[in-house]
Amino acid sequence: MLPIQRRRLRGAAWVAIAASFVTAIFAGGRVFGPVLWFGALMLGAAAVFLALNLLPARRGTGRR
């Protein structure tokens, strides 16, 4: 992946995180919205962590 593509994807990810925070505040209010957003963010991080550590690695990708 080219560096410009990485920068664009990283920027898009930050925009998506900010947009999800705003929608969580609208959905849950100023008090509970950020709490629910943070909980959903941690749940997603836990799912990615478990997937990367427990799923078998693909063979033949050429990475070391």
mmCIF file of N, CA and C in Angstrom:
data_model
loop_
_atom_site.group_PDB
_atom_site.id
_atom_site.type_symbol
_atom_site.label_atom_id
_atom_site.label_comp_id
_atom_site.label_asym_id
_atom_site.label_seq_id
_atom_site.Cartn_x
_atom_site.Cartn_y
_atom_site.Cartn_z
ATOM 1 N N MET A 1 0.850 -1.174 0.000
ATOM 2 C CA MET A 1 0.000 0.000 0.000
ATOM 3 C C MET A 1 0.896 1.238 0.000
ATOM 4 N N LEU A 2 0.535 2.186 -0.790
ATOM 5 C CA LEU A 2 1.313 3.416 -0.895
ATOM 6 C C LEU A 2 1.102 4.302 0.332
ATOM 7 N N PRO A 3 2.103 5.134 0.662
ATOM 8 C CA PRO A 3 1.952 6.014 1.831
ATOM 9 C C PRO A 3 0.760 6.965 1.731
ATOM 10 N N ILE A 4 0.466 7.453 0.538
ATOM 11 C CA ILE A 4 -0.681 8.367 0.393
ATOM 12 C C ILE A 4 -1.988 7.638 0.676
ATOM 13 N N GLN A 5 -2.063 6.374 0.296
ATOM 14 C CA GLN A 5 -3.264 5.585 0.578
ATOM 15 C C GLN A 5 -3.409 5.358 2.075
ATOM 16 N N ARG A 6 -2.294 5.096 2.739
ATOM 17 C CA ARG A 6 -2.337 4.916 4.196
ATOM 18 C C ARG A 6 -2.827 6.178 4.887
ATOM 19 N N ARG A 7 -2.304 7.327 4.452
ATOM 20 C CA ARG A 7 -2.724 8.590 5.057
ATOM 21 C C ARG A 7 -4.200 8.849 4.841
ATOM 22 N N ARG A 8 -4.680 8.564 3.652
ATOM 23 C CA ARG A 8 -6.099 8.778 3.365
ATOM 24 C C ARG A 8 -6.975 7.844 4.179
ATOM 25 N N LEU A 9 -6.577 6.586 4.286
ATOM 26 C CA LEU A 9 -7.361 5.639 5.087
ATOM 27 C C LEU A 9 -7.348 6.018 6.564
ATOM 28 N N ARG A 10 -6.196 6.451 7.051
ATOM 29 C CA ARG A 10 -6.109 6.868 8.451
ATOM 30 C C ARG A 10 -6.981 8.092 8.703
ATOM 31 N N GLY A 11 -6.968 9.042 7.787
ATOM 32 C CA GLY A 11 -7.824 10.221 7.912
ATOM 33 C C GLY A 11 -9.298 9.862 7.862
ATOM 34 N N ALA A 12 -9.658 8.954 6.962
ATOM 35 C CA ALA A 12 -11.055 8.514 6.876
ATOM 36 C C ALA A 12 -11.480 7.797 8.151
ATOM 37 N N ALA A 13 -10.569 7.044 8.751
ATOM 38 C CA ALA A 13 -10.892 6.351 10.000
ATOM 39 C C ALA A 13 -11.157 7.350 11.126
ATOM 40 N N TRP A 14 -10.343 8.404 11.208
ATOM 41 C CA TRP A 14 -10.563 9.414 12.241
ATOM 42 C C TRP A 14 -11.875 10.158 12.031
ATOM 43 N N VAL A 15 -12.210 10.423 10.784
ATOM 44 C CA VAL A 15 -13.491 11.078 10.489
ATOM 45 C C VAL A 15 -14.647 10.171 10.890
ATOM 46 N N ALA A 16 -14.525 8.873 10.617
ATOM 47 C CA ALA A 16 -15.577 7.926 10.989
ATOM 48 C C ALA A 16 -15.726 7.830 12.503
ATOM 49 N N ILE A 17 -14.617 7.847 13.226
ATOM 50 C CA ILE A 17 -14.681 7.800 14.691
ATOM 51 C C ILE A 17 -15.362 9.060 15.232
ATOM 52 N N ALA A 18 -15.001 10.215 14.696
ATOM 53 C CA ALA A 18 -15.628 11.464 15.141
ATOM 54 C C ALA A 18 -17.115 11.482 14.813
ATOM 55 N N ALA A 19 -17.478 11.003 13.632
ATOM 56 C CA ALA A 19 -18.893 10.971 13.246
ATOM 57 C C ALA A 19 -19.680 10.015 14.135
ATOM 58 N N SER A 20 -19.078 8.891 14.497
ATOM 59 C CA SER A 20 -19.786 7.952 15.369
ATOM 60 C C SER A 20 -19.968 8.538 16.768
ATOM 61 N N PHE A 21 -19.007 9.338 17.220
ATOM 62 C CA PHE A 21 -19.147 9.987 18.524
ATOM 63 C C PHE A 21 -20.306 10.979 18.514
ATOM 64 N N VAL A 22 -20.403 11.750 17.455
ATOM 65 C CA VAL A 22 -21.495 12.729 17.344
ATOM 66 C C VAL A 22 -22.842 12.023 17.301
ATOM 67 N N THR A 23 -22.947 10.949 16.521
ATOM 68 C CA THR A 23 -24.223 10.229 16.452
ATOM 69 C C THR A 23 -24.558 9.560 17.781
ATOM 70 N N ALA A 24 -23.547 9.116 18.525
ATOM 71 C CA ALA A 24 -23.811 8.528 19.842
ATOM 72 C C ALA A 24 -24.362 9.576 20.799
ATOM 73 N N ILE A 25 -23.863 10.796 20.719
ATOM 74 C CA ILE A 25 -24.383 11.864 21.572
ATOM 75 C C ILE A 25 -25.827 12.182 21.205
ATOM 76 N N PHE A 26 -26.136 12.217 19.902
ATOM 77 C CA PHE A 26 -27.520 12.457 19.491
ATOM 78 C C PHE A 26 -28.433 11.319 19.922
ATOM 79 N N ALA A 27 -27.944 10.088 19.878
ATOM 80 C CA ALA A 27 -28.777 8.929 20.206
ATOM 81 C C ALA A 27 -28.932 8.734 21.708
ATOM 82 N N GLY A 28 -27.865 8.962 22.469
ATOM 83 C CA GLY A 28 -27.908 8.664 23.890
ATOM 84 C C GLY A 28 -27.918 9.864 24.799
ATOM 85 N N GLY A 29 -27.817 11.048 24.243
ATOM 86 C CA GLY A 29 -27.783 12.249 25.069
ATOM 87 C C GLY A 29 -26.358 12.616 25.449
ATOM 88 N N ARG A 30 -26.233 13.783 26.073
ATOM 89 C CA ARG A 30 -24.899 14.265 26.436
ATOM 90 C C ARG A 30 -24.262 13.469 27.554
ATOM 91 N N VAL A 31 -25.065 12.819 28.383
ATOM 92 C CA VAL A 31 -24.509 12.076 29.510
ATOM 93 C C VAL A 31 -24.182 10.642 29.121
ATOM 94 N N PHE A 32 -25.147 9.929 28.557
ATOM 95 C CA PHE A 32 -24.953 8.512 28.278
ATOM 96 C C PHE A 32 -24.383 8.236 26.890
ATOM 97 N N GLY A 33 -24.462 9.183 25.981
ATOM 98 C CA GLY A 33 -23.947 8.981 24.634
ATOM 99 C C GLY A 33 -22.466 8.635 24.593
ATOM 100 N N PRO A 34 -21.612 9.449 25.237
ATOM 101 C CA PRO A 34 -20.186 9.116 25.234
ATOM 102 C C PRO A 34 -19.868 7.803 25.948
ATOM 103 N N VAL A 35 -20.632 7.472 26.970
ATOM 104 C CA VAL A 35 -20.409 6.205 27.677
ATOM 105 C C VAL A 35 -20.727 5.031 26.766
ATOM 106 N N LEU A 36 -21.865 5.107 26.080
ATOM 107 C CA LEU A 36 -22.234 4.044 25.146
ATOM 108 C C LEU A 36 -21.257 3.973 23.975
ATOM 109 N N TRP A 37 -20.810 5.123 23.497
ATOM 110 C CA TRP A 37 -19.852 5.161 22.392
ATOM 111 C C TRP A 37 -18.542 4.495 22.796
ATOM 112 N N PHE A 38 -18.055 4.831 23.987
ATOM 113 C CA PHE A 38 -16.803 4.245 24.451
ATOM 114 C C PHE A 38 -16.948 2.742 24.648
ATOM 115 N N GLY A 39 -18.090 2.304 25.161
ATOM 116 C CA GLY A 39 -18.334 0.871 25.310
ATOM 117 C C GLY A 39 -18.352 0.156 23.972
ATOM 118 N N ALA A 40 -18.992 0.751 22.975
ATOM 119 C CA ALA A 40 -19.018 0.147 21.638
ATOM 120 C C ALA A 40 -17.625 0.127 21.023
ATOM 121 N N LEU A 41 -16.856 1.180 21.251
ATOM 122 C CA LEU A 41 -15.486 1.239 20.740
ATOM 123 C C LEU A 41 -14.627 0.146 21.375
ATOM 124 N N MET A 42 -14.766 -0.056 22.672
ATOM 125 C CA MET A 42 -14.002 -1.101 23.354
ATOM 126 C C MET A 42 -14.448 -2.499 22.927
ATOM 127 N N LEU A 43 -15.739 -2.679 22.688
ATOM 128 C CA LEU A 43 -16.233 -3.967 22.203
ATOM 129 C C LEU A 43 -15.652 -4.284 20.828
ATOM 130 N N GLY A 44 -15.602 -3.295 19.959
ATOM 131 C CA GLY A 44 -14.999 -3.491 18.640
ATOM 132 C C GLY A 44 -13.515 -3.789 18.734
ATOM 133 N N ALA A 45 -12.812 -3.094 19.618
ATOM 134 C CA ALA A 45 -11.385 -3.345 19.796
ATOM 135 C C ALA A 45 -11.143 -4.747 20.341
ATOM 136 N N ALA A 46 -11.989 -5.192 21.260
ATOM 137 C CA ALA A 46 -11.849 -6.548 21.804
ATOM 138 C C ALA A 46 -12.100 -7.597 20.729
ATOM 139 N N ALA A 47 -13.077 -7.357 19.865
ATOM 140 C CA ALA A 47 -13.363 -8.309 18.785
ATOM 141 C C ALA A 47 -12.192 -8.406 17.817
ATOM 142 N N VAL A 48 -11.601 -7.275 17.472
ATOM 143 C CA VAL A 48 -10.441 -7.291 16.571
ATOM 144 C C VAL A 48 -9.258 -7.966 17.247
ATOM 145 N N PHE A 49 -9.027 -7.677 18.517
ATOM 146 C CA PHE A 49 -7.931 -8.302 19.259
ATOM 147 C C PHE A 49 -8.079 -9.816 19.286
ATOM 148 N N LEU A 50 -9.281 -10.285 19.612
ATOM 149 C CA LEU A 50 -9.504 -11.731 19.657
ATOM 150 C C LEU A 50 -9.377 -12.362 18.278
ATOM 151 N N ALA A 51 -9.882 -11.692 17.267
ATOM 152 C CA ALA A 51 -9.792 -12.242 15.914
ATOM 153 C C ALA A 51 -8.341 -12.351 15.466
ATOM 154 N N LEU A 52 -7.544 -11.342 15.751
ATOM 155 C CA LEU A 52 -6.149 -11.373 15.318
ATOM 156 C C LEU A 52 -5.322 -12.390 16.095
ATOM 157 N N ASN A 53 -5.700 -12.670 17.322
ATOM 158 C CA ASN A 53 -4.910 -13.587 18.134
ATOM 159 C C ASN A 53 -5.406 -15.019 18.124
ATOM 160 N N LEU A 54 -6.678 -15.242 17.859
ATOM 161 C CA LEU A 54 -7.213 -16.593 17.954
ATOM 162 C C LEU A 54 -7.487 -17.255 16.615
ATOM 163 N N LEU A 55 -7.730 -16.478 15.575
ATOM 164 C CA LEU A 55 -7.962 -17.077 14.268
ATOM 165 C C LEU A 55 -6.635 -17.552 13.691
ATOM 166 N N PRO A 56 -6.657 -18.660 12.982
ATOM 167 C CA PRO A 56 -5.396 -19.151 12.416
ATOM 168 C C PRO A 56 -4.840 -18.177 11.379
ATOM 169 N N ALA A 57 -3.523 -18.094 11.343
ATOM 170 C CA ALA A 57 -2.868 -17.198 10.397
ATOM 171 C C ALA A 57 -2.943 -17.777 8.992
ATOM 172 N N ARG A 58 -3.054 -16.889 8.012
ATOM 173 C CA ARG A 58 -3.039 -17.348 6.626
ATOM 174 C C ARG A 58 -1.616 -17.727 6.256
ATOM 175 N N ARG A 59 -1.501 -18.788 5.515
ATOM 176 C CA ARG A 59 -0.174 -19.223 5.079
ATOM 177 C C ARG A 59 0.058 -18.774 3.650
ATOM 178 N N GLY A 60 1.326 -18.555 3.339
ATOM 179 C CA GLY A 60 1.683 -18.209 1.977
ATOM 180 C C GLY A 60 1.463 -16.758 1.616
ATOM 181 N N THR A 61 1.442 -15.864 2.593
ATOM 182 C CA THR A 61 1.248 -14.450 2.284
ATOM 183 C C THR A 61 2.563 -13.762 1.943
ATOM 184 N N GLY A 62 3.682 -14.413 2.247
ATOM 185 C CA GLY A 62 4.970 -13.820 1.929
ATOM 186 C C GLY A 62 5.479 -12.852 2.979
ATOM 187 N N ARG A 63 4.757 -12.673 4.064
ATOM 188 C CA ARG A 63 5.194 -11.782 5.147
ATOM 189 C C ARG A 63 5.962 -12.572 6.184
ATOM 190 N N ARG A 64 6.848 -11.864 6.871
ATOM 191 C CA ARG A 64 7.581 -12.496 7.973
ATOM 192 C C ARG A 64 7.595 -11.590 9.161
#
